Amino acid sequence: MKNYVYILLVSTLLVGACKKETKEIGMPASKMEGIMADWQMSKAIQVDETSLTKESANIFGYFSNSGKLPNIKFTATTYTVDTAGLSFNFFGGASGTWAFDDVLYPSKITFTPDGGTAFDLKLNGPIRPQDNLKLSKEVYNSCKGKDTWVMSYNIEFLRK
């Protein structure tokens, strides 16, 4: 019993004497560098937001059946998309301007298509140079002046 107490006391002193090592993580990655690239769609999921279980459907096949996947290219302030032959475009037009809601900690991107109305797509993950681009388009239905969130599209793009 005496040895057990002695071992417990020494173990406690040794653990308490350990100093945590701090590591330098460096500067945060540039979100602008992270988004400025050519992107090709790799995933598309449609989610029923009114369902209790948030039922979802993989709709990637709808886009891949055309033989060419939708893509988007971001420069510092503009975007262009190539959705030729597709009947659905998440970005409202072939080109336009874009902006983060917060340059350091973006949570959404505001798209303004040429000749169109501005709209937001939510970022579903970080946007660093090593990350994929994950966006969410929320669809609302207006009934008696009240907007209800009914569906969302979660789309993911890979760097070309």
Coordinates of C-alpha atoms in Angstrom, one line a residue:
M1 CA 0.0 0.0 0.0
K2 CA 2.9 2.3 0.9
N3 CA 4.5 1.7 -2.5
Y4 CA 1.2 2.4 -4.3
V5 CA 0.9 5.8 -2.6
Y6 CA 4.6 6.6 -3.4
I7 CA 4.1 5.7 -7.1
L8 CA 0.9 7.7 -7.3
L9 CA 2.7 10.7 -5.7
V10 CA 5.7 10.5 -8.0
S11 CA 3.4 10.1 -11.1
T12 CA 1.4 13.2 -10.1
L13 CA 4.5 15.2 -9.6
L14 CA 6.0 14.1 -13.0
V15 CA 2.8 14.9 -14.9
G16 CA 2.4 18.2 -13.2
A17 CA 6.0 19.1 -14.0
C18 CA 5.6 18.5 -17.7
K19 CA 5.4 21.8 -19.6
K20 CA 3.1 22.0 -22.6
E21 CA 5.0 22.7 -25.7
T22 CA 3.6 25.5 -27.8
K23 CA 3.9 25.4 -31.6
E24 CA 3.7 28.3 -34.0
I25 CA 0.9 27.9 -36.5
G26 CA 1.9 30.8 -38.7
M27 CA -0.2 33.4 -40.5
P28 CA -3.7 32.6 -41.6
A29 CA -4.1 31.4 -45.2
S30 CA -5.3 34.1 -47.6
K31 CA -8.9 33.6 -48.5
M32 CA -8.4 35.6 -51.7
E33 CA -5.6 33.2 -52.8
G34 CA -7.8 30.3 -51.8
I35 CA -10.7 31.3 -54.1
M36 CA -8.9 32.7 -57.2
A37 CA -8.7 29.6 -59.3
D38 CA -10.6 27.6 -62.0
W39 CA -13.1 25.2 -60.3
Q40 CA -15.0 22.2 -61.6
M41 CA -18.1 20.7 -59.9
S42 CA -17.5 17.5 -58.1
K43 CA -20.6 17.1 -56.0
A44 CA -24.2 18.3 -55.9
I45 CA -26.7 17.4 -53.2
Q46 CA -30.3 18.7 -53.0
V47 CA -31.7 18.8 -49.4
D48 CA -35.3 19.0 -48.4
E49 CA -35.2 21.5 -45.6
T50 CA -38.9 21.0 -44.7
S51 CA -38.4 17.3 -44.0
L52 CA -37.8 16.2 -40.3
T53 CA -34.9 14.1 -41.4
K54 CA -33.5 16.6 -44.0
E55 CA -33.8 14.0 -46.8
S56 CA -31.3 14.5 -49.6
A57 CA -30.7 13.5 -53.1
N58 CA -27.5 13.3 -55.1
I59 CA -28.2 15.3 -58.2
F60 CA -24.6 15.2 -59.5
G61 CA -25.7 12.9 -62.3
Y62 CA -28.0 15.5 -63.7
F63 CA -25.0 17.7 -64.4
S64 CA -22.5 15.0 -65.4
N65 CA -24.9 13.5 -68.0
S66 CA -24.3 16.5 -70.2
G67 CA -20.7 15.3 -70.8
K68 CA -19.3 18.5 -69.4
L69 CA -19.4 19.6 -65.7
P70 CA -20.2 23.1 -64.7
N71 CA -17.2 25.2 -63.8
I72 CA -16.5 28.6 -62.4
K73 CA -13.4 30.8 -62.5
F74 CA -12.7 33.5 -59.9
T75 CA -10.4 36.5 -60.4
A76 CA -9.9 39.2 -57.7
T77 CA -13.4 40.8 -58.3
T78 CA -15.1 38.9 -61.2
Y79 CA -16.3 35.4 -62.0
T80 CA -17.2 33.5 -65.1
V81 CA -19.1 30.3 -65.4
D82 CA -19.4 27.7 -68.2
T83 CA -22.7 26.0 -68.0
A84 CA -23.3 25.7 -71.7
G85 CA -25.9 23.0 -72.4
L86 CA -27.3 23.0 -68.8
S87 CA -30.7 24.2 -67.9
F88 CA -29.7 25.2 -64.4
N89 CA -27.0 27.7 -63.4
F90 CA -26.3 28.3 -59.7
F91 CA -24.6 31.6 -60.4
G92 CA -27.4 33.5 -62.2
G93 CA -25.5 34.3 -65.4
A94 CA -22.3 33.6 -67.4
S95 CA -20.3 36.3 -65.6
G96 CA -20.4 39.0 -63.0
T97 CA -18.8 40.3 -59.9
W98 CA -18.4 38.7 -56.5
A99 CA -17.4 39.7 -52.9
F100 CA -16.9 38.1 -49.5
D101 CA -19.1 39.3 -46.7
D102 CA -15.9 39.5 -44.6
V103 CA -12.5 39.3 -46.2
L104 CA -10.7 37.8 -43.2
Y105 CA -13.5 35.4 -42.0
P106 CA -15.9 34.9 -44.9
S107 CA -19.2 33.0 -44.4
K108 CA -20.8 33.8 -47.7
I109 CA -20.1 35.2 -51.2
T110 CA -22.3 37.8 -52.8
F111 CA -22.6 37.3 -56.5
T112 CA -23.9 40.0 -58.8
P113 CA -24.4 38.6 -62.3
D114 CA -24.0 41.1 -65.2
G115 CA -27.4 42.7 -65.7
G116 CA -28.9 40.7 -62.8
T117 CA -29.8 40.9 -59.2
A118 CA -27.2 40.2 -56.4
F119 CA -27.7 37.0 -54.4
D120 CA -25.7 35.2 -51.7
L121 CA -24.2 31.7 -51.6
K122 CA -23.2 30.4 -48.2
L123 CA -19.6 29.0 -47.7
N124 CA -19.8 25.4 -46.3
G125 CA -16.2 25.3 -45.3
P126 CA -12.9 27.1 -45.2
I127 CA -11.5 28.6 -48.5
R128 CA -7.8 28.2 -48.3
P129 CA -5.5 27.4 -51.2
Q130 CA -5.5 23.7 -50.2
D131 CA -9.3 23.4 -49.8
N132 CA -12.2 22.5 -52.1
L133 CA -14.9 25.2 -52.7
K134 CA -18.1 24.2 -50.9
L135 CA -21.1 26.4 -51.4
S136 CA -24.8 26.2 -50.4
K137 CA -27.7 27.8 -52.2
E138 CA -30.7 28.2 -50.0
V139 CA -34.2 28.2 -51.7
Y140 CA -37.1 30.0 -50.0
N141 CA -40.8 29.9 -50.8
S142 CA -42.9 33.0 -50.0
C143 CA -46.4 32.4 -48.7
K144 CA -48.6 35.2 -47.3
G145 CA -45.6 37.5 -47.0
K146 CA -43.5 35.0 -45.0
D147 CA -40.4 33.4 -46.4
T148 CA -39.9 29.7 -45.6
W149 CA -36.7 27.8 -46.2
V150 CA -37.7 24.8 -48.3
M151 CA -34.6 23.5 -50.0
S152 CA -30.9 23.8 -50.3
Y153 CA -28.3 22.8 -52.9
N154 CA -24.9 21.8 -51.5
I155 CA -22.3 22.0 -54.2
E156 CA -18.6 21.3 -54.1
F157 CA -16.0 22.2 -56.6
L158 CA -12.4 20.9 -57.1
R159 CA -9.5 23.1 -58.3
K160 CA -8.7 22.4 -62.0

